[in-house]
Amino acid sequence: MSRYTEKGGVTVLQILKSKAEKKKISAITCYDSSFARLIDETDIDIVLVGDSLGNVMLGYDSTISVTMDHMVHHVAAVSRVLKKPFLCADMPFLSYHLSPEQALQNAGRLVQEGGAQSVKLEGGEDVAEAIRRITAAGIPVMAHLGLTPQSVHAMGGYRIQGRGTDAADKLIEEARIVEAAGAYAIVLEMVPASVAKKVTEAVGIPTIGIGAGPDCDGQILVLQDMLGFDDGFNPKFLKKYANLAKTIQDSVSAYDKEVKSGTFPTADQSFKD
Ligand code: KIV
């Protein structure tokens, strides 16, 4: 993959150093090459091909239906064009739960076939052995604590996690466990800001928050959410930096009207003899 040799893209070492240097880490999801090309021209540090592609790209109502083949397909599309940001790929549901060997084999596919530079998996103590096995093979692992969408049924919905002293203490303990297992960063999803701050202070690796307040070492948002692709999706943690739903619908409607009225194409868009 050209990304490893060209013009010094972001590395895992730089991400680790960011915490010590108190430089905030910016991360965003991406699932295809057209958006990857645009993101590559920004200063975003980490691109995650998240299993949220199940909801965003494939029309599923959760991430549980996402398979390894889906992930490899989308990671490869992104990695073909992305050069600067560090590229992380989600390990989908049941791709790392059966054994550490299964976890390593699937992490290997995301790196070898997909071109990812690291993988992310959800969970704490239960997945520590998988993290150890994958990192021992030279693949950096990002952990994911708090709301872990692959466990939505066990959690009783997409709910805030880590509320109350016991739950907060457990979250801090899990963060220490995944750090000790070798993770290079931890996504903290939908936990109270005060708890995310404690977790961030308790570990030496960066925390990347989504719905986890301002004190994490970095932030991640789902690309289509922050671009305003879905008028009906407005969770408290989301800031929309654009309203592309309206722009896209207005553009497609204008095209539709012009085709039907015969005002597109004109001579400008037509070839001469
Ligand atoms: O799948 C995903 O997009 C994620 C982010 C929300 C962190 O896991």
Coordinates of C-alpha atoms and ligand atoms in Angstrom, one line a residue:
M1 CA 0.0 0.0 0.0
S2 CA 1.4 3.4 -1.0
R3 CA 0.3 4.9 2.3
Y4 CA 3.2 3.3 4.1
T5 CA 5.9 4.8 2.0
E6 CA 4.6 8.2 0.8
K7 CA 5.1 11.6 2.5
G8 CA 4.9 10.4 6.1
G9 CA 1.3 9.8 7.1
V10 CA 0.1 9.8 10.7
T11 CA 1.6 6.9 12.7
V12 CA 0.6 5.1 15.8
L13 CA 3.6 6.6 17.6
Q14 CA 2.4 10.1 16.8
I15 CA -1.0 9.3 18.1
L16 CA 0.5 8.0 21.4
K17 CA 2.7 11.0 21.6
S18 CA -0.3 13.4 21.2
K19 CA -1.5 12.6 24.7
A20 CA 1.8 13.5 26.3
E21 CA 2.0 16.7 24.2
K22 CA -1.7 17.5 25.0
K23 CA -2.5 17.7 21.3
K24 CA -6.1 16.8 20.7
I25 CA -6.7 14.0 18.2
S26 CA -9.3 14.3 15.5
A27 CA -10.9 11.2 14.1
I28 CA -13.8 10.6 11.7
T29 CA -15.5 7.6 10.1
C30 CA -15.3 7.0 6.3
Y31 CA -16.5 4.1 4.2
D32 CA -15.7 4.9 0.6
S33 CA -13.1 6.3 -1.7
S34 CA -14.9 9.4 -2.8
F35 CA -15.1 10.7 0.8
A36 CA -11.6 9.3 1.7
R37 CA -10.2 11.5 -1.1
L38 CA -11.7 14.6 0.4
I39 CA -10.7 13.7 4.0
D40 CA -7.2 13.1 2.9
E41 CA -6.9 16.8 2.0
T42 CA -7.7 17.8 5.6
D43 CA -5.6 17.5 8.8
I44 CA -7.8 14.7 10.3
D45 CA -5.5 12.3 12.3
I46 CA -7.5 9.0 12.3
V47 CA -10.0 7.6 9.8
L48 CA -12.1 4.8 11.1
V49 CA -13.9 2.5 8.7
G50 CA -16.5 1.8 11.4
D51 CA -19.0 -1.0 11.4
S52 CA -21.5 1.9 11.6
L53 CA -21.3 1.3 7.8
G54 CA -24.1 -1.2 8.5
N55 CA -26.4 1.7 9.4
V56 CA -24.9 4.4 7.3
M57 CA -24.2 2.6 4.0
L58 CA -26.0 -0.7 4.1
G59 CA -29.4 0.2 5.5
Y60 CA -29.3 -2.1 8.5
D61 CA -30.8 -0.9 11.8
S62 CA -27.7 -2.0 13.9
T63 CA -24.1 -3.0 13.4
I64 CA -24.8 -6.6 14.2
S65 CA -25.4 -7.7 10.6
V66 CA -22.0 -6.4 9.4
T67 CA -19.7 -9.1 8.3
M68 CA -15.9 -9.4 7.7
D69 CA -16.6 -9.4 3.9
H70 CA -18.5 -6.1 4.2
M71 CA -15.6 -4.6 6.3
V72 CA -12.8 -5.8 4.0
H73 CA -14.7 -4.4 0.9
H74 CA -15.1 -0.9 2.5
V75 CA -11.7 -0.7 4.1
A76 CA -10.1 -1.5 0.8
A77 CA -12.1 1.2 -0.9
V78 CA -10.8 3.8 1.6
S79 CA -7.2 2.5 1.8
R80 CA -6.8 2.7 -2.0
V81 CA -6.9 6.5 -1.8
L82 CA -6.2 7.6 1.8
K83 CA -2.5 8.5 2.4
K84 CA -2.3 10.9 5.4
P85 CA -4.6 9.8 8.3
F86 CA -3.9 6.7 10.3
L87 CA -6.4 4.1 9.1
C88 CA -8.3 2.0 11.6
A89 CA -10.9 -0.7 10.7
D90 CA -13.6 -2.1 12.9
M91 CA -13.7 -5.8 13.7
P92 CA -17.4 -6.7 13.2
F93 CA -19.7 -8.7 15.6
L94 CA -18.4 -12.2 16.2
S95 CA -15.2 -11.8 14.3
Y96 CA -13.1 -11.8 17.5
H97 CA -15.2 -13.5 20.1
L98 CA -14.6 -17.2 19.4
S99 CA -10.9 -17.3 20.2
P100 CA -7.7 -15.1 20.1
E101 CA -6.7 -17.1 17.0
Q102 CA -9.9 -16.2 15.2
A103 CA -9.4 -12.5 16.3
L104 CA -5.9 -12.5 14.9
Q105 CA -6.9 -14.1 11.6
N106 CA -9.7 -11.6 11.0
A107 CA -7.5 -8.6 12.1
G108 CA -5.0 -9.9 9.6
R109 CA -7.6 -9.9 6.8
L110 CA -8.4 -6.2 7.5
V111 CA -4.7 -5.3 7.3
Q112 CA -3.7 -7.7 4.5
E113 CA -6.8 -7.6 2.2
G114 CA -8.2 -4.2 3.3
G115 CA -5.0 -2.2 3.8
A116 CA -5.9 -1.1 7.4
Q117 CA -3.1 0.1 9.7
S118 CA -4.9 -0.9 12.9
V119 CA -8.1 -2.5 14.0
K120 CA -10.8 -1.6 16.6
L121 CA -12.8 -4.0 18.8
E122 CA -15.4 -3.5 21.4
G123 CA -15.1 -4.6 25.0
G124 CA -12.8 -4.7 28.0
E125 CA -11.7 -7.7 30.0
D126 CA -13.5 -10.2 27.8
V127 CA -11.5 -9.2 24.8
A128 CA -8.1 -8.6 26.5
E129 CA -6.7 -11.9 25.3
A130 CA -7.7 -11.0 21.7
I131 CA -6.0 -7.6 22.0
R132 CA -2.8 -9.3 23.3
R133 CA -2.8 -11.8 20.5
I134 CA -3.4 -9.2 17.7
T135 CA -0.9 -6.7 19.1
A136 CA 1.7 -9.5 19.5
A137 CA 1.4 -10.0 15.8
G138 CA 2.3 -6.4 15.1
I139 CA -1.2 -5.0 14.5
P140 CA -2.1 -2.0 16.6
V141 CA -5.5 -2.3 18.4
M142 CA -7.9 0.5 19.3
A143 CA -10.3 -0.5 22.1
H144 CA -13.9 0.6 22.5
L145 CA -15.7 1.0 25.9
G146 CA -18.8 2.6 27.2
L147 CA -21.7 2.1 24.8
T148 CA -20.6 -0.8 22.6
P149 CA -23.2 -1.0 19.8
Q150 CA -22.5 -4.6 19.0
S151 CA -23.9 -5.4 22.5
V152 CA -27.0 -3.3 22.0
H153 CA -29.3 -6.2 22.9
A154 CA -27.5 -6.9 26.1
M155 CA -27.4 -3.2 27.1
G156 CA -31.1 -2.8 26.5
G157 CA -30.7 -0.1 23.8
Y158 CA -28.4 2.7 23.0
R159 CA -28.0 4.1 26.5
I160 CA -25.5 6.1 28.4
Q161 CA -23.0 3.9 30.2
G162 CA -20.8 4.4 33.2
R163 CA -23.4 6.3 35.3
G164 CA -23.0 5.8 39.1
T165 CA -19.9 5.0 41.1
D166 CA -19.8 1.3 40.5
A167 CA -20.2 1.6 36.7
A168 CA -17.7 4.4 36.5
D169 CA -15.1 2.4 38.6
K170 CA -15.7 -0.6 36.3
L171 CA -15.1 1.5 33.2
I172 CA -11.8 2.8 34.6
E173 CA -10.8 -0.8 35.5
E174 CA -11.7 -2.0 31.9
A175 CA -9.7 0.9 30.4
R176 CA -6.6 -0.1 32.5
I177 CA -7.1 -3.7 31.4
V178 CA -7.2 -2.9 27.6
E179 CA -4.2 -0.6 28.0
A180 CA -2.3 -3.4 29.8
A181 CA -3.3 -5.8 27.0
G182 CA -1.6 -3.5 24.4
A183 CA -4.3 -1.2 23.0
Y184 CA -2.9 2.1 21.6
A185 CA -6.2 4.1 22.2
I186 CA -9.7 3.7 23.6
V187 CA -12.9 5.0 22.1
L188 CA -15.2 6.1 24.9
E189 CA -18.8 6.2 23.6
M190 CA -21.7 7.8 25.4
V191 CA -20.4 8.1 29.0
P192 CA -20.8 11.1 31.3
A193 CA -18.2 13.8 30.7
S194 CA -16.9 13.5 34.3
V195 CA -16.4 9.8 34.0
A196 CA -14.6 10.1 30.6
K197 CA -12.3 12.7 32.3
K198 CA -11.5 10.1 35.0
V199 CA -10.8 7.4 32.5
T200 CA -8.7 9.7 30.5
E201 CA -6.6 10.6 33.6
A202 CA -6.3 6.9 34.6
V203 CA -4.6 5.6 31.4
G204 CA -1.5 6.5 29.5
I205 CA -3.0 5.9 26.1
P206 CA -5.3 8.4 24.3
T207 CA -9.1 8.3 24.8
I208 CA -11.2 9.2 21.8
G209 CA -14.7 10.3 22.8
I210 CA -18.0 10.2 21.1
G211 CA -20.7 11.6 23.4
A212 CA -18.0 11.6 26.2
G213 CA -17.5 15.3 26.8
P214 CA -14.6 17.6 26.1
D215 CA -11.9 16.1 28.3
C216 CA -11.0 13.1 26.2
D217 CA -7.7 13.2 24.3
G218 CA -9.6 13.2 21.0
Q219 CA -13.0 13.1 19.4
I220 CA -14.6 11.0 16.7
L221 CA -17.9 11.5 14.8
V222 CA -19.6 9.6 12.1
L223 CA -19.0 11.5 8.9
Q224 CA -22.5 11.4 7.5
D225 CA -23.9 12.4 10.9
M226 CA -21.7 15.5 11.2
L227 CA -22.4 16.4 7.6
G228 CA -26.2 16.4 8.3
F229 CA -27.2 13.6 6.0
D230 CA -30.2 12.6 8.3
D231 CA -32.6 15.3 9.5
G232 CA -34.1 12.8 11.9
F233 CA -30.9 11.8 13.7
N234 CA -30.2 14.4 16.4
P235 CA -28.5 12.9 19.5
K236 CA -27.3 15.3 22.2
F237 CA -23.6 14.6 21.5
L238 CA -23.9 15.4 17.7
K239 CA -22.9 18.7 16.2
K240 CA -23.8 19.1 12.6
Y241 CA -21.3 21.0 10.6
A242 CA -23.4 21.1 7.5
N243 CA -26.9 20.3 6.3
L244 CA -26.1 18.2 3.3
A245 CA -29.5 16.4 3.3
K246 CA -31.1 19.6 2.1
T247 CA -28.3 20.5 -0.3
I248 CA -28.5 17.0 -1.9
Q249 CA -32.3 16.9 -2.0
D250 CA -32.5 20.4 -3.5
S251 CA -29.8 19.5 -6.1
V252 CA -31.5 16.3 -7.1
S253 CA -34.9 18.0 -7.3
A254 CA -33.5 20.8 -9.4
Y255 CA -32.0 18.2 -11.8
D256 CA -35.3 16.2 -11.9
K257 CA -37.2 19.4 -12.8
E258 CA -34.8 20.4 -15.5
V259 CA -34.8 17.0 -17.1
K260 CA -38.6 16.9 -17.1
S261 CA -38.9 20.5 -18.4
G262 CA -36.3 20.0 -21.1
T263 CA -33.9 22.7 -19.7
F264 CA -31.1 20.2 -19.1
P265 CA -29.0 19.5 -21.0
T266 CA -28.4 22.7 -23.1
A267 CA -25.8 23.2 -25.8
D268 CA -23.2 23.8 -23.1
Q269 CA -23.5 20.2 -22.0
S270 CA -23.8 18.8 -25.6
F271 CA -21.0 17.6 -27.9
K272 CA -20.5 19.2 -31.4
D273 CA -20.1 17.2 -34.6
Ligands
KIV1 O1 -18.6 2.2 14.1 C1 -18.3 3.3 14.4 O2 -18.5 4.3 13.6 C2 -17.7 3.6 15.7 C3 -17.5 5.0 16.1 C4 -18.9 5.6 16.4 C5 -16.6 5.1 17.2 O3 -17.4 2.7 16.4

